[in-house]
Amino acid sequence: DAKTTQPTSMDCAEGRAANLPCNHSTISGNEYVYWYRQIHSQGPQYIIHGLKNNETNEMASLIITEDRKSSTLILPHATLRDTAVYYCIVRVRGDKIIFGKGTRLHILP
Amino acid sequence: KAGVTQTPRYLIKTRGQQVTLSCSPISGHRSVSWYQQTPGQGLQFLFEYFSETQRNKGNFPGRFSGRQFSNSRSEMNVSTLELGDSALYLCASSPITGIQETQYFGPGTRLLVL
């Protein structure tokens, strides 16, 4: 079973920041938080990952709470091409990836 | 670098047949994982291969099998196909460097069983 809880769907206006929450209250000390997204009919795309510090790359920012029980993926300026299912995953190195249901993000023009 | 490639992209088979799907990982990547995606069950892990050895396995029947070659290319085989095996089969490769492994997915093979 997936160890994360995400809202089923979210809407965001084009050009605004999209903030996608994820709860992982049972995360253990050696588990990383990963985010992937899947655009319709394509394979999942890696976005970002982190352990306990906030992370930023060219696609997004990842904010992890101090107790590591939740995190937020931020897409700073959402575009229509960001419409996808976003998966939050916690896993240990070498372990299989367990995907949950993810959040279906709709970007509204 | 070229991404993960999967062949064929689309496949139609009939019940009882067997099928072999192929995955070529990103150059230098040694780990290959396979996933099945269906509308009802979502993305489910099948198995992972590293250095020609199965390292992790999901909860699928023995009809689903795989292997990895010395050049890291991988194949998965499904025997005695059932209608419920219709799905998108995804392959992902990983470099296994350091303590973090990021998996990069291919476009998938869409299998339809009639």
PDB file of C-alpha atoms in Angstrom:
ATOM      1  CA  ASP A   1       0.000   0.000   0.000  1.00  0.00           C
ATOM      2  CA  ALA A   2       1.084   3.558  -0.690  1.00  0.00           C
ATOM      3  CA  LYS A   3       2.400   5.389   2.367  1.00  0.00           C
ATOM      4  CA  THR A   4       1.158   8.766   1.224  1.00  0.00           C
ATOM      5  CA  THR A   5      -2.164  10.592   1.153  1.00  0.00           C
ATOM      6  CA  GLN A   6      -2.952  13.158  -1.522  1.00  0.00           C
ATOM      7  CA  PRO A   7      -6.111  15.004  -2.551  1.00  0.00           C
ATOM      8  CA  THR A   8      -7.845  13.353  -5.470  1.00  0.00           C
ATOM      9  CA  SER A   9      -7.920  16.483  -7.602  1.00  0.00           C
ATOM     10  CA  MET A  10      -7.050  20.160  -7.591  1.00  0.00           C
ATOM     11  CA  ASP A  11      -7.582  23.169  -9.830  1.00  0.00           C
ATOM     12  CA  CYS A  12      -5.148  25.994 -10.407  1.00  0.00           C
ATOM     13  CA  ALA A  13      -5.382  29.084 -12.605  1.00  0.00           C
ATOM     14  CA  GLU A  14      -2.821  29.374 -15.361  1.00  0.00           C
ATOM     15  CA  GLY A  15       0.101  31.567 -14.309  1.00  0.00           C
ATOM     16  CA  ARG A  16      -0.507  31.052 -10.613  1.00  0.00           C
ATOM     17  CA  ALA A  17       1.513  28.858  -8.281  1.00  0.00           C
ATOM     18  CA  ALA A  18       0.193  25.327  -7.869  1.00  0.00           C
ATOM     19  CA  ASN A  19       0.678  23.934  -4.389  1.00  0.00           C
ATOM     20  CA  LEU A  20       0.179  20.184  -4.127  1.00  0.00           C
ATOM     21  CA  PRO A  21       0.087  18.739  -0.597  1.00  0.00           C
ATOM     22  CA  CYS A  22       1.109  15.268   0.500  1.00  0.00           C
ATOM     23  CA  ASN A  23       0.826  13.592   3.875  1.00  0.00           C
ATOM     24  CA  HIS A  24       3.314  10.903   4.848  1.00  0.00           C
ATOM     25  CA  SER A  25       2.906  10.677   8.613  1.00  0.00           C
ATOM     26  CA  THR A  26       4.569   7.241   8.891  1.00  0.00           C
ATOM     27  CA  ILE A  27       7.713   8.194   6.992  1.00  0.00           C
ATOM     28  CA  SER A  28      10.869   6.731   8.479  1.00  0.00           C
ATOM     29  CA  GLY A  29      14.235   8.394   8.834  1.00  0.00           C
ATOM     30  CA  ASN A  30      15.850   6.873   5.780  1.00  0.00           C
ATOM     31  CA  GLU A  31      12.944   7.406   3.397  1.00  0.00           C
ATOM     32  CA  TYR A  32      13.067  10.078   0.758  1.00  0.00           C
ATOM     33  CA  VAL A  33      10.098  11.992  -0.617  1.00  0.00           C
ATOM     34  CA  TYR A  34       9.817  11.775  -4.407  1.00  0.00           C
ATOM     35  CA  TRP A  35       7.431  13.516  -6.776  1.00  0.00           C
ATOM     36  CA  TYR A  36       6.541  12.283 -10.234  1.00  0.00           C
ATOM     37  CA  ARG A  37       3.879  13.372 -12.668  1.00  0.00           C
ATOM     38  CA  GLN A  38       2.149  11.590 -15.483  1.00  0.00           C
ATOM     39  CA  ILE A  39       0.718  13.436 -18.423  1.00  0.00           C
ATOM     40  CA  HIS A  40      -2.041  11.572 -20.183  1.00  0.00           C
ATOM     41  CA  SER A  41      -0.835   8.458 -22.030  1.00  0.00           C
ATOM     42  CA  GLN A  42       2.828   9.086 -21.219  1.00  0.00           C
ATOM     43  CA  GLY A  43       5.213   7.449 -18.758  1.00  0.00           C
ATOM     44  CA  PRO A  44       5.675   9.115 -15.361  1.00  0.00           C
ATOM     45  CA  GLN A  45       8.177  11.951 -15.299  1.00  0.00           C
ATOM     46  CA  TYR A  46      10.507  12.564 -12.366  1.00  0.00           C
ATOM     47  CA  ILE A  47      10.113  16.037 -10.857  1.00  0.00           C
ATOM     48  CA  ILE A  48      12.055  16.351  -7.631  1.00  0.00           C
ATOM     49  CA  HIS A  49      12.997  14.558  -4.430  1.00  0.00           C
ATOM     50  CA  GLY A  50      14.273  15.386  -0.949  1.00  0.00           C
ATOM     51  CA  LEU A  51      15.079  13.982   2.457  1.00  0.00           C
ATOM     52  CA  LYS A  52      14.506  16.786   4.965  1.00  0.00           C
ATOM     53  CA  ASN A  53      15.708  20.036   3.444  1.00  0.00           C
ATOM     54  CA  ASN A  54      13.672  22.052   0.992  1.00  0.00           C
ATOM     55  CA  GLU A  55      14.715  21.479  -2.602  1.00  0.00           C
ATOM     56  CA  THR A  56      14.354  23.474  -5.801  1.00  0.00           C
ATOM     57  CA  ASN A  57      15.099  22.684  -9.406  1.00  0.00           C
ATOM     58  CA  GLU A  58      14.078  24.047 -12.774  1.00  0.00           C
ATOM     59  CA  MET A  59      10.688  22.381 -12.587  1.00  0.00           C
ATOM     60  CA  ALA A  60       9.496  22.824  -9.045  1.00  0.00           C
ATOM     61  CA  SER A  61      10.177  23.363  -5.354  1.00  0.00           C
ATOM     62  CA  LEU A  62       9.693  20.820  -2.616  1.00  0.00           C
ATOM     63  CA  ILE A  63       8.892  21.973   0.882  1.00  0.00           C
ATOM     64  CA  ILE A  64       9.172  19.318   3.611  1.00  0.00           C
ATOM     65  CA  THR A  65       7.904  20.090   7.106  1.00  0.00           C
ATOM     66  CA  GLU A  66      10.352  19.906   9.981  1.00  0.00           C
ATOM     67  CA  ASP A  67       8.769  16.724  11.341  1.00  0.00           C
ATOM     68  CA  ARG A  68       8.814  15.292   7.770  1.00  0.00           C
ATOM     69  CA  LYS A  69       5.207  14.146   8.087  1.00  0.00           C
ATOM     70  CA  SER A  70       4.056  16.183   5.130  1.00  0.00           C
ATOM     71  CA  SER A  71       5.360  18.005   2.106  1.00  0.00           C
ATOM     72  CA  THR A  72       4.224  20.381  -0.612  1.00  0.00           C
ATOM     73  CA  LEU A  73       5.204  20.437  -4.249  1.00  0.00           C
ATOM     74  CA  ILE A  74       5.141  23.934  -5.708  1.00  0.00           C
ATOM     75  CA  LEU A  75       4.927  24.667  -9.421  1.00  0.00           C
ATOM     76  CA  PRO A  76       5.693  28.384  -9.390  1.00  0.00           C
ATOM     77  CA  HIS A  77       3.933  29.471 -12.579  1.00  0.00           C
ATOM     78  CA  ALA A  78       1.555  26.779 -13.749  1.00  0.00           C
ATOM     79  CA  THR A  79       0.873  26.399 -17.463  1.00  0.00           C
ATOM     80  CA  LEU A  80      -1.647  24.276 -19.321  1.00  0.00           C
ATOM     81  CA  ARG A  81       1.127  21.760 -19.978  1.00  0.00           C
ATOM     82  CA  ASP A  82       1.320  21.103 -16.233  1.00  0.00           C
ATOM     83  CA  THR A  83      -2.063  19.401 -16.337  1.00  0.00           C
ATOM     84  CA  ALA A  84      -1.254  15.877 -15.149  1.00  0.00           C
ATOM     85  CA  VAL A  85      -1.562  13.373 -12.305  1.00  0.00           C
ATOM     86  CA  TYR A  86       1.024  14.134  -9.635  1.00  0.00           C
ATOM     87  CA  TYR A  87       2.333  11.301  -7.458  1.00  0.00           C
ATOM     88  CA  CYS A  88       3.978  11.752  -4.075  1.00  0.00           C
ATOM     89  CA  ILE A  89       6.062   8.727  -3.054  1.00  0.00           C
ATOM     90  CA  VAL A  90       8.200   7.849  -0.059  1.00  0.00           C
ATOM     91  CA  ARG A  91      10.825   5.178  -0.452  1.00  0.00           C
ATOM     92  CA  VAL A  92      14.165   3.898   0.729  1.00  0.00           C
ATOM     93  CA  ARG A  93      17.055   3.502  -1.642  1.00  0.00           C
ATOM     94  CA  GLY A  94      16.869   0.155  -3.399  1.00  0.00           C
ATOM     95  CA  ASP A  95      13.227  -0.363  -2.546  1.00  0.00           C
ATOM     96  CA  LYS A  96      10.425  -0.609  -5.064  1.00  0.00           C
ATOM     97  CA  ILE A  97       8.306   2.442  -5.853  1.00  0.00           C
ATOM     98  CA  ILE A  98       4.742   2.168  -4.630  1.00  0.00           C
ATOM     99  CA  PHE A  99       2.485   4.577  -6.477  1.00  0.00           C
ATOM    100  CA  GLY A 100      -0.729   5.783  -4.875  1.00  0.00           C
ATOM    101  CA  LYS A 101      -3.660   7.352  -6.695  1.00  0.00           C
ATOM    102  CA  GLY A 102      -2.008  10.732  -6.986  1.00  0.00           C
ATOM    103  CA  THR A 103      -3.560  14.173  -7.436  1.00  0.00           C
ATOM    104  CA  ARG A 104      -5.131  15.092 -10.752  1.00  0.00           C
ATOM    105  CA  LEU A 105      -4.135  18.712 -11.322  1.00  0.00           C
ATOM    106  CA  HIS A 106      -6.247  20.771 -13.710  1.00  0.00           C
ATOM    107  CA  ILE A 107      -4.761  24.023 -14.933  1.00  0.00           C
ATOM    108  CA  LEU A 108      -7.545  26.417 -15.858  1.00  0.00           C
ATOM    109  CA  PRO A 109      -7.006  28.951 -18.661  1.00  0.00           C
TER     110      PRO A 109
ATOM    111  CA  LYS B   1      21.390  11.097 -23.744  1.00  0.00           C
ATOM    112  CA  ALA B   2      18.608   9.106 -25.278  1.00  0.00           C
ATOM    113  CA  GLY B   3      15.773   8.252 -22.922  1.00  0.00           C
ATOM    114  CA  VAL B   4      14.321   4.904 -22.014  1.00  0.00           C
ATOM    115  CA  THR B   5      12.937   3.160 -25.059  1.00  0.00           C
ATOM    116  CA  GLN B   6      10.298   0.471 -25.147  1.00  0.00           C
ATOM    117  CA  THR B   7       9.229  -1.757 -27.988  1.00  0.00           C
ATOM    118  CA  PRO B   8       6.724  -2.299 -29.328  1.00  0.00           C
ATOM    119  CA  ARG B   9       4.632   0.731 -28.431  1.00  0.00           C
ATOM    120  CA  TYR B  10       1.328  -0.990 -29.166  1.00  0.00           C
ATOM    121  CA  LEU B  11       0.386  -4.640 -29.246  1.00  0.00           C
ATOM    122  CA  ILE B  12      -2.787  -6.645 -29.725  1.00  0.00           C
ATOM    123  CA  LYS B  13      -2.929 -10.274 -28.624  1.00  0.00           C
ATOM    124  CA  THR B  14      -5.611 -12.847 -27.946  1.00  0.00           C
ATOM    125  CA  ARG B  15      -6.305 -14.769 -24.769  1.00  0.00           C
ATOM    126  CA  GLY B  16      -3.950 -17.664 -24.191  1.00  0.00           C
ATOM    127  CA  GLN B  17      -1.109 -16.219 -26.212  1.00  0.00           C
ATOM    128  CA  GLN B  18       2.168 -15.065 -24.741  1.00  0.00           C
ATOM    129  CA  VAL B  19       3.921 -11.746 -25.236  1.00  0.00           C
ATOM    130  CA  THR B  20       7.439 -10.361 -24.805  1.00  0.00           C
ATOM    131  CA  LEU B  21       8.076  -6.668 -24.238  1.00  0.00           C
ATOM    132  CA  SER B  22      11.462  -5.017 -24.498  1.00  0.00           C
ATOM    133  CA  CYS B  23      13.074  -2.129 -22.658  1.00  0.00           C
ATOM    134  CA  SER B  24      16.350  -0.380 -23.350  1.00  0.00           C
ATOM    135  CA  PRO B  25      17.486   1.745 -20.399  1.00  0.00           C
ATOM    136  CA  ILE B  26      19.293   5.040 -20.523  1.00  0.00           C
ATOM    137  CA  SER B  27      22.963   4.479 -21.318  1.00  0.00           C
ATOM    138  CA  GLY B  28      24.884   3.753 -18.132  1.00  0.00           C
ATOM    139  CA  HIS B  29      21.811   2.827 -16.114  1.00  0.00           C
ATOM    140  CA  ARG B  30      21.982  -0.637 -14.591  1.00  0.00           C
ATOM    141  CA  SER B  31      18.633  -0.960 -12.870  1.00  0.00           C
ATOM    142  CA  VAL B  32      15.428  -1.626 -14.788  1.00  0.00           C
ATOM    143  CA  SER B  33      11.973  -1.798 -13.228  1.00  0.00           C
ATOM    144  CA  TRP B  34       8.662  -2.794 -14.777  1.00  0.00           C
ATOM    145  CA  TYR B  35       5.186  -1.496 -13.907  1.00  0.00           C
ATOM    146  CA  GLN B  36       1.679  -2.278 -15.019  1.00  0.00           C
ATOM    147  CA  GLN B  37      -0.869   0.529 -15.249  1.00  0.00           C
ATOM    148  CA  THR B  38      -4.602  -0.033 -15.548  1.00  0.00           C
ATOM    149  CA  PRO B  39      -7.488   2.377 -14.948  1.00  0.00           C
ATOM    150  CA  GLY B  40      -8.745   0.312 -12.032  1.00  0.00           C
ATOM    151  CA  GLN B  41      -5.523  -0.542 -10.215  1.00  0.00           C
ATOM    152  CA  GLY B  42      -3.298   2.387 -11.160  1.00  0.00           C
ATOM    153  CA  LEU B  43       0.462   1.944 -11.378  1.00  0.00           C
ATOM    154  CA  GLN B  44       1.610  -1.351  -9.904  1.00  0.00           C
ATOM    155  CA  PHE B  45       5.171  -2.561  -9.499  1.00  0.00           C
ATOM    156  CA  LEU B  46       6.018  -5.809 -11.277  1.00  0.00           C
ATOM    157  CA  PHE B  47       9.736  -6.387 -10.705  1.00  0.00           C
ATOM    158  CA  GLU B  48      13.162  -4.799 -10.776  1.00  0.00           C
ATOM    159  CA  TYR B  49      16.406  -6.094 -12.255  1.00  0.00           C
ATOM    160  CA  PHE B  50      19.913  -5.000 -11.410  1.00  0.00           C
ATOM    161  CA  SER B  51      23.037  -6.541 -12.910  1.00  0.00           C
ATOM    162  CA  GLU B  52      20.990  -9.332 -14.478  1.00  0.00           C
ATOM    163  CA  THR B  53      19.445 -10.319 -11.119  1.00  0.00           C
ATOM    164  CA  GLN B  54      15.916  -9.770  -9.917  1.00  0.00           C
ATOM    165  CA  ARG B  55      16.196  -7.475  -6.916  1.00  0.00           C
ATOM    166  CA  ASN B  56      12.576  -6.724  -6.046  1.00  0.00           C
ATOM    167  CA  LYS B  57       9.305  -8.343  -6.981  1.00  0.00           C
ATOM    168  CA  GLY B  58       5.697  -7.216  -6.791  1.00  0.00           C
ATOM    169  CA  ASN B  59       2.573  -9.263  -6.209  1.00  0.00           C
ATOM    170  CA  PHE B  60       1.901 -10.664  -9.643  1.00  0.00           C
ATOM    171  CA  PRO B  61       1.338 -14.283 -10.676  1.00  0.00           C
ATOM    172  CA  GLY B  62       4.101 -16.404 -12.121  1.00  0.00           C
ATOM    173  CA  ARG B  63       2.780 -15.789 -15.633  1.00  0.00           C
ATOM    174  CA  PHE B  64       4.672 -12.520 -15.443  1.00  0.00           C
ATOM    175  CA  SER B  65       8.413 -12.927 -15.710  1.00  0.00           C
ATOM    176  CA  GLY B  66      11.383 -10.904 -16.749  1.00  0.00           C
ATOM    177  CA  ARG B  67      15.068 -10.937 -17.356  1.00  0.00           C
ATOM    178  CA  GLN B  68      17.942  -8.568 -17.874  1.00  0.00           C
ATOM    179  CA  PHE B  69      20.869  -8.943 -20.206  1.00  0.00           C
ATOM    180  CA  SER B  70      24.493  -8.015 -19.666  1.00  0.00           C
ATOM    181  CA  ASN B  71      23.984  -4.753 -21.555  1.00  0.00           C
ATOM    182  CA  SER B  72      21.197  -3.870 -19.061  1.00  0.00           C
ATOM    183  CA  ARG B  73      18.443  -4.246 -21.628  1.00  0.00           C
ATOM    184  CA  SER B  74      15.449  -6.008 -20.168  1.00  0.00           C
ATOM    185  CA  GLU B  75      12.520  -8.041 -21.373  1.00  0.00           C
ATOM    186  CA  MET B  76       9.334  -9.008 -19.653  1.00  0.00           C
ATOM    187  CA  ASN B  77       7.170 -11.928 -20.678  1.00  0.00           C
ATOM    188  CA  VAL B  78       3.530 -12.633 -19.973  1.00  0.00           C
ATOM    189  CA  SER B  79       2.344 -16.138 -20.722  1.00  0.00           C
ATOM    190  CA  THR B  80      -1.211 -17.402 -21.125  1.00  0.00           C
ATOM    191  CA  LEU B  81      -2.619 -13.915 -21.563  1.00  0.00           C
ATOM    192  CA  GLU B  82      -5.889 -12.993 -19.885  1.00  0.00           C
ATOM    193  CA  LEU B  83      -8.258 -10.151 -20.716  1.00  0.00           C
ATOM    194  CA  GLY B  84      -7.237  -8.450 -17.470  1.00  0.00           C
ATOM    195  CA  ASP B  85      -3.650  -8.206 -18.668  1.00  0.00           C
ATOM    196  CA  SER B  86      -4.687  -5.390 -20.994  1.00  0.00           C
ATOM    197  CA  ALA B  87      -2.701  -2.452 -19.686  1.00  0.00           C
ATOM    198  CA  LEU B  88       0.059   0.051 -20.231  1.00  0.00           C
ATOM    199  CA  TYR B  89       3.371  -1.608 -19.324  1.00  0.00           C
ATOM    200  CA  LEU B  90       6.018   0.850 -18.243  1.00  0.00           C
ATOM    201  CA  CYS B  91       9.727   0.370 -17.879  1.00  0.00           C
ATOM    202  CA  ALA B  92      11.960   2.622 -15.791  1.00  0.00           C
ATOM    203  CA  SER B  93      15.734   2.771 -15.502  1.00  0.00           C
ATOM    204  CA  SER B  94      17.926   4.092 -12.730  1.00  0.00           C
ATOM    205  CA  PRO B  95      21.641   4.838 -12.495  1.00  0.00           C
ATOM    206  CA  ILE B  96      22.121   3.542  -8.938  1.00  0.00           C
ATOM    207  CA  THR B  97      24.527   6.245  -7.942  1.00  0.00           C
ATOM    208  CA  GLY B  98      25.060   7.444  -4.421  1.00  0.00           C
ATOM    209  CA  ILE B  99      22.264   6.977  -1.961  1.00  0.00           C
ATOM    210  CA  GLN B 100      19.491   8.294  -4.113  1.00  0.00           C
ATOM    211  CA  GLU B 101      18.020   6.556  -7.106  1.00  0.00           C
ATOM    212  CA  THR B 102      15.882   8.480  -9.530  1.00  0.00           C
ATOM    213  CA  GLN B 103      13.884   6.376 -11.937  1.00  0.00           C
ATOM    214  CA  TYR B 104      13.298   7.545 -15.475  1.00  0.00           C
ATOM    215  CA  PHE B 105      10.330   6.071 -17.267  1.00  0.00           C
ATOM    216  CA  GLY B 106       9.862   5.085 -20.880  1.00  0.00           C
ATOM    217  CA  PRO B 107       6.726   5.821 -22.931  1.00  0.00           C
ATOM    218  CA  GLY B 108       5.263   2.379 -22.266  1.00  0.00           C
ATOM    219  CA  THR B 109       3.863  -0.473 -24.304  1.00  0.00           C
ATOM    220  CA  ARG B 110       0.108  -0.532 -24.564  1.00  0.00           C
ATOM    221  CA  LEU B 111      -1.108  -4.136 -24.646  1.00  0.00           C
ATOM    222  CA  LEU B 112      -4.638  -5.062 -25.616  1.00  0.00           C
ATOM    223  CA  VAL B 113      -5.778  -8.633 -25.037  1.00  0.00           C
ATOM    224  CA  LEU B 114      -8.870  -9.702 -26.973  1.00  0.00           C
TER     225      LEU B 114
END
